[in-house]
XYZ file of C-alpha atoms in Angstrom:
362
model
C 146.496 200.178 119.673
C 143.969 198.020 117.539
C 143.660 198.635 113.868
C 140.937 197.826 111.242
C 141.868 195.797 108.821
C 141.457 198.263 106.209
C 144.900 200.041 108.316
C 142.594 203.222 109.935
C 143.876 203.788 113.297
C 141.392 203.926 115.786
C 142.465 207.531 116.775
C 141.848 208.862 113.382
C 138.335 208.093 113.901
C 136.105 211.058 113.802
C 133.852 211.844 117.104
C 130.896 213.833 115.525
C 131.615 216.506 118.604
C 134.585 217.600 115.867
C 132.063 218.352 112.834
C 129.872 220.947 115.764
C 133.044 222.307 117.087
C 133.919 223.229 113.124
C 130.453 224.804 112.625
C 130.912 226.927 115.431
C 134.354 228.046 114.474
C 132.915 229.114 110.954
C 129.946 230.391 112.315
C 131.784 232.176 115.020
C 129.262 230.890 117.723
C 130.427 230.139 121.069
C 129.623 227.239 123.299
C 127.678 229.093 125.734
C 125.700 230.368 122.873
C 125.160 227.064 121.162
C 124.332 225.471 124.947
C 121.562 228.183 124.817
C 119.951 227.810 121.849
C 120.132 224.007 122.313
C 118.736 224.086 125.659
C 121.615 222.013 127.150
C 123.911 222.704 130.078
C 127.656 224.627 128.715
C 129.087 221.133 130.329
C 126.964 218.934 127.815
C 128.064 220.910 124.695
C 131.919 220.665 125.916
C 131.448 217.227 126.827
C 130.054 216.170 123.120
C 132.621 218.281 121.283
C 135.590 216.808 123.356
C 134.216 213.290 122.250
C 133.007 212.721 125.801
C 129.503 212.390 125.649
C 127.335 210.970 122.300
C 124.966 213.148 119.813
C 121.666 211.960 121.516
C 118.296 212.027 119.696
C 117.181 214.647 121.551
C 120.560 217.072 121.502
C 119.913 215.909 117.566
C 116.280 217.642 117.307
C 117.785 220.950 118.886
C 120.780 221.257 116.647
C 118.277 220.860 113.361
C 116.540 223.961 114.890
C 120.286 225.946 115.825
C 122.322 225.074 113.321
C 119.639 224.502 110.287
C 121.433 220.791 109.648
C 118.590 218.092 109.763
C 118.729 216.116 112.940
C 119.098 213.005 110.654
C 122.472 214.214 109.668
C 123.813 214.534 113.481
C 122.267 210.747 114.237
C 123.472 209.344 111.289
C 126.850 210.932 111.887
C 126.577 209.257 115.316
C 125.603 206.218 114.740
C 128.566 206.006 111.987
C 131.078 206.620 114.454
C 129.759 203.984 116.730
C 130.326 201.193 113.921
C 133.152 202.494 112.778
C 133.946 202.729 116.377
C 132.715 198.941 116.851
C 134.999 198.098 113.992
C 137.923 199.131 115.203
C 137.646 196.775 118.139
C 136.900 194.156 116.936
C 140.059 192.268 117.501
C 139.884 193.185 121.131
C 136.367 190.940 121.031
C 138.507 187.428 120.397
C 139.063 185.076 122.641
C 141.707 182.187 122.998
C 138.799 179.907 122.443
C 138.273 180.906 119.221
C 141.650 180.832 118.122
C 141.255 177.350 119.288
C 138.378 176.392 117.576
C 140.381 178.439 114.687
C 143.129 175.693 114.958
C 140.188 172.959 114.079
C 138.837 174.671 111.115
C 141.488 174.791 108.343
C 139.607 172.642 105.753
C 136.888 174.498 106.189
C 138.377 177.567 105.848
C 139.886 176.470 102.764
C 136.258 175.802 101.783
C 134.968 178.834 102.187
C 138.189 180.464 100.279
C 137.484 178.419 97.486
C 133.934 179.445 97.438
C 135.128 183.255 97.842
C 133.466 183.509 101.050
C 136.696 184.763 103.369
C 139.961 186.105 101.715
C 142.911 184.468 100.832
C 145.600 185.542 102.705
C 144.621 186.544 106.577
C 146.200 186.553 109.467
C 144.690 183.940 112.266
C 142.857 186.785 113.956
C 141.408 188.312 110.606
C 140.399 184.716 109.887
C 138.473 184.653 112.496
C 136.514 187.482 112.066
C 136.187 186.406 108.729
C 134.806 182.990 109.993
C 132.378 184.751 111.964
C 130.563 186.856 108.935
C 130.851 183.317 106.953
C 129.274 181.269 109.377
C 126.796 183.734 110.629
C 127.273 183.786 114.580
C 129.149 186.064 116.381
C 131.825 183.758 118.060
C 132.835 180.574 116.308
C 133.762 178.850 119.694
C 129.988 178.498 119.845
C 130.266 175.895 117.351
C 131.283 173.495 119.493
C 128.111 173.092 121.551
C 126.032 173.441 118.600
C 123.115 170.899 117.805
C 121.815 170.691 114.840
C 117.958 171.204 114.067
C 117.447 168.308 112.336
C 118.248 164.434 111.951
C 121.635 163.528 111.326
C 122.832 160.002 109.944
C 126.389 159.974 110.979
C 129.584 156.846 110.997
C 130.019 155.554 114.646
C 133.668 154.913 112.679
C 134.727 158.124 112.111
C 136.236 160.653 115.008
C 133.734 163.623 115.334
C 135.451 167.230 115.837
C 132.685 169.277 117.393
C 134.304 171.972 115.904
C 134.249 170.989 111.954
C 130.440 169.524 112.808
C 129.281 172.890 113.707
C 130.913 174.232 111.167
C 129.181 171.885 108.462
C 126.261 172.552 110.031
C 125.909 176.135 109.516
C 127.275 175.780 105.992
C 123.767 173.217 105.588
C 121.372 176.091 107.450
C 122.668 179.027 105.538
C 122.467 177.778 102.109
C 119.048 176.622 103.031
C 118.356 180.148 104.072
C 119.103 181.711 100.646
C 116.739 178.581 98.992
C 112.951 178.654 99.059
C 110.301 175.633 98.113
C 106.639 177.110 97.174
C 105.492 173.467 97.338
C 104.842 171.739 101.367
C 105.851 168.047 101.446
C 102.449 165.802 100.668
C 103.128 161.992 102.243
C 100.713 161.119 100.301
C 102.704 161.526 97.226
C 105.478 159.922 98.474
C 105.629 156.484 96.102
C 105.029 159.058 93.709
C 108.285 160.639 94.578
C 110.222 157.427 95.216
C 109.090 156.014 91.556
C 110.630 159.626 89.763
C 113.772 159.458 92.017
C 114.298 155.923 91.022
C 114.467 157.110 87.208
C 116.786 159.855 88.556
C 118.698 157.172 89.136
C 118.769 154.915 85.846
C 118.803 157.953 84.128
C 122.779 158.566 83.437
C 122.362 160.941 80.565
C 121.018 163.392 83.477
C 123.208 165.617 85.707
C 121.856 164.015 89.400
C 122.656 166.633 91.676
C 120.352 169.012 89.347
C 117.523 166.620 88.329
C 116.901 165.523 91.879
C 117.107 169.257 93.275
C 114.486 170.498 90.556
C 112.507 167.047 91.390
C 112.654 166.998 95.006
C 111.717 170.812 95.021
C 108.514 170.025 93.428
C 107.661 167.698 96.540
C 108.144 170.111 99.093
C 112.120 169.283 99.655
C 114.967 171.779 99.478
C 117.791 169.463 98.087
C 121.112 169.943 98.056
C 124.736 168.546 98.089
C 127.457 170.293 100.477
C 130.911 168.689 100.881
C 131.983 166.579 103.749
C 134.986 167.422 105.869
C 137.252 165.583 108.135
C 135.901 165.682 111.646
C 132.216 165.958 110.410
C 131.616 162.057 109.920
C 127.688 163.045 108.107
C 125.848 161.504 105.593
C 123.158 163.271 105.890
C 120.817 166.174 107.356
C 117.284 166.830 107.439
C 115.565 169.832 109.196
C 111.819 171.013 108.407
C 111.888 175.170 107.629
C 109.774 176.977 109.051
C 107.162 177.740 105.993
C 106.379 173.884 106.556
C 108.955 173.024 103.522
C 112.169 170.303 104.247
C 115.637 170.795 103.651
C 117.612 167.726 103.106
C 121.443 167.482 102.594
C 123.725 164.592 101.578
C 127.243 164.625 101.002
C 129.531 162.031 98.684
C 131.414 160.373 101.949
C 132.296 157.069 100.833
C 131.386 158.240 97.472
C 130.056 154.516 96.349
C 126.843 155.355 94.179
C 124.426 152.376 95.788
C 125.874 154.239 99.249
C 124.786 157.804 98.068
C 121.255 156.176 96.845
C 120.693 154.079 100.032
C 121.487 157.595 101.966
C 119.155 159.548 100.004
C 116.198 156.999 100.755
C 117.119 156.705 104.276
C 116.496 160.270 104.381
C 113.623 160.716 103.014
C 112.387 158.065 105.158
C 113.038 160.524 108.046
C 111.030 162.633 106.324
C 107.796 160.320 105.804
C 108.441 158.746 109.076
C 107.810 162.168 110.510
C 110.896 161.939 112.450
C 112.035 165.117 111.987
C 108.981 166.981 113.472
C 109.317 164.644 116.497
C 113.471 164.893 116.933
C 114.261 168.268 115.898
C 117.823 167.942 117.639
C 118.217 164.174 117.100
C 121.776 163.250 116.422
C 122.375 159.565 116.097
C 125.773 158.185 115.498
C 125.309 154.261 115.693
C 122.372 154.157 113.711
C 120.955 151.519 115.879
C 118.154 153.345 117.262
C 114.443 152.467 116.277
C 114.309 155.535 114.279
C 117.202 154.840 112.300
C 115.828 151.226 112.186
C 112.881 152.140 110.170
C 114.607 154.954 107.937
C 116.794 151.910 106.768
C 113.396 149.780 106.365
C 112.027 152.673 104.466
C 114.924 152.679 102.003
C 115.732 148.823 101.833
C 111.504 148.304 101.012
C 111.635 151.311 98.711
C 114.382 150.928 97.101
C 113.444 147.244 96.005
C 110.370 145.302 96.950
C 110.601 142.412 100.004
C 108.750 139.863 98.370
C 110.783 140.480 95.187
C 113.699 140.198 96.929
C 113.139 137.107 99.060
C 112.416 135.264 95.614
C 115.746 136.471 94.390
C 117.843 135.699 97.174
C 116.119 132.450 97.360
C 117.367 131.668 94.241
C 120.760 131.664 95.096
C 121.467 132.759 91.365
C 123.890 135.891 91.803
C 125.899 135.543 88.732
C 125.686 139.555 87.004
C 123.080 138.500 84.804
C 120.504 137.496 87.386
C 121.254 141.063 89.525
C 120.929 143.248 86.582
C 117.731 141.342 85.400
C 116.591 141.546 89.478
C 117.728 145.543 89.059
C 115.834 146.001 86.162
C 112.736 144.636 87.422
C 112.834 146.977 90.621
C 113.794 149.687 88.134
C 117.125 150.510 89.769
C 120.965 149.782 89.001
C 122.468 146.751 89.290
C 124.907 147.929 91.730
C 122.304 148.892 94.451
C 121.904 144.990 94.706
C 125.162 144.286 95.083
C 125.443 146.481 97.406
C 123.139 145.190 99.531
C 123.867 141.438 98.894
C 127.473 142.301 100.144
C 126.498 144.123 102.890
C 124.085 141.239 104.004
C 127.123 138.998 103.624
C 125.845 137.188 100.723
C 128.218 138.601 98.415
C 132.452 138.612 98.643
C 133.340 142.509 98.827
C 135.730 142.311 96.007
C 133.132 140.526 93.467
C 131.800 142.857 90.705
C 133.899 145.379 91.695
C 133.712 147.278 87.933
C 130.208 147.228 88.507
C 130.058 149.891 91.033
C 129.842 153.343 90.516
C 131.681 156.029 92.859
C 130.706 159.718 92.439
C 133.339 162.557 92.668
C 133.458 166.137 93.620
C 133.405 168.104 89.797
């Protein structure tokens, strides 16, 4: 016999039948009479006070007029017995699929623990249900197939566990449920944008995450951080809400500071690209495609100016003086450049290693 979690047996479960068949006893009314004055066949009235047969809307309206108890009672009493009803059998509604995609989700389920979203101690099967009311959907093995309404940027390095990614996924959607932006993303103010995010940036006494939410939200742009998990290789996700507003996510994976920045403007680059009205399920995990192309033009040219740049690399001067003058110039941090001369190869990996930043996880 399934039990609720909260240890009710499913037989003590009260069929509203029982609460008639009381009124009748007290009243002393048979259930002949009460068929008559209900207009119902004898066989109806035994069938609902054995638990057989529901309390319908209609049987509801007669028993306000023959037993003087509103009709609202006797559906409400009904339709709490179906839930409770519903509850009860719930466990009978799980399937070996989701106790494998169960088997995929433990950091996440740790996740949501730590954020109080599921309980701490659960058996699989309660976790599961518990996964389901977190995440929103009404079996998690759905995850799997899930695609994401937005643009992705993902690793081509890291192992993807559909799983985890769907996961991650509704953890981004949800939380961009609860948020609202008054103000619809203007392209035309985008170098506007870019120039304030770049003092986000050079800004250290600020705390990032909050400056470039509040700043971002006055653009049109629901911003926000969420954690990266194994098995969800993401740096990013964009998707446009349906009030015309953007929500765009990045997490810390890699956690290198000139990464985190060049992530951010890639994103946004989605954004003024339009590619995220025109690729509404575009998942890309090489980052070779022409879209991703020109996100990564968008935040190379925004992030410091060509010409500028030619000049510098021209020079061949990349001693730490020249790249924080060059940084402070394109009003930026010196470490974006050397993040970008060492990813162009110009640069050994290991040089200037004290200059880079990595952000953690408070």
């Amino acid at each position: 016999m399934a039990t609720k979690r909260t240890g009710i047996s499913r037989d003590l479960i009260i069929h509203p039948g029982e609460t008639i068949r009381d009124i009748l006893l007290e009243r002393n009314i048979t259930q002949s009479e009460l068929a008559a004055l209900t207009d119902v066949t004898p066989a109806y009235v035994c069938n609902v006070i054995a638990g057989k047969k529901d309390i319908s809307a209609k049987f509801a309206f007669a028993l306000e007029y023959a037993l003087g108890v509103s009709k609202s009672f006797w559906i409400n009493l009904q339709a709490n017995y179906d839930a409770e009803l519903l509850e009860a059998s719930e466990f009978d509604t799980i399937t070996e699929e989701e106790r494998v995609a169960r088997g995929n989700l433990k950091d996440i389920v740790k996740y949501l623990r730590e954020k109080g979203k599921m309980p701490l101690r659960e058996t699989v099967d309660e976790s599961i249900l518990s996964l389901r009311k977190a995440l929103q959907m009404s079996n998690i093995a759905n995850l799997k197939g899930m695609a994401p309404e937005g643009a992705l940027r993902m690793s081509s390095k890291a192992k993807v566990n559909p799983y985890v990614m769907g996961a991650w996924i509704r953890i981004c959607q949800i939380a961009g449920e609860k948020r609202s932006v008054n103000t619809r993303f203007d392209i035309e103010k985008i170098d506007e944008l870019v120039i304030k995010t770049k003092a986000v940036m050079c800004n250290s006494e600020e705390s990032i995450q909050k400056s470039l939410t509040e700043l971002f939200r006055e653009y049109g742009i629901d911003f926000s951080l969420v954690r990266n998990f194994r098995g969800a290789p993401v740096q990013g996700y964009i998707s446009k809400k349906n009030d015309g507003t953007y929500q765009m996510v990045l997490t810390l994976r890699g956690s290198y500071a000139d990464i985190f920045w060049f992530s951010l403007f890639h994103e946004l680059g989605h954004i003024a690209n339009g590619d995220v009205n025109r690729y509404i399920n575009y998942i890309d995990y090489d980052g070779e495609s022409d879209i991703e192309v020109k996100a990564d033009d968008f935040a190379k040219t925004r992030l410091i100016d060509s010409v500028a740049y030619e000049e510098f690399i021209r020079s061949t001067d990349f001693s730490l003086n020249a790249i924080r003058s060059f940084a402070e110039s394109q009003h930026i941090r010196p470490y974006i450049v050397i993040g970008r001369l060492q990813r162009e190869k110009l640069l050994e990996y290991n040089r200037y290693s004290s200059e880079k930043i990595r952000y953690k996880w408070a």
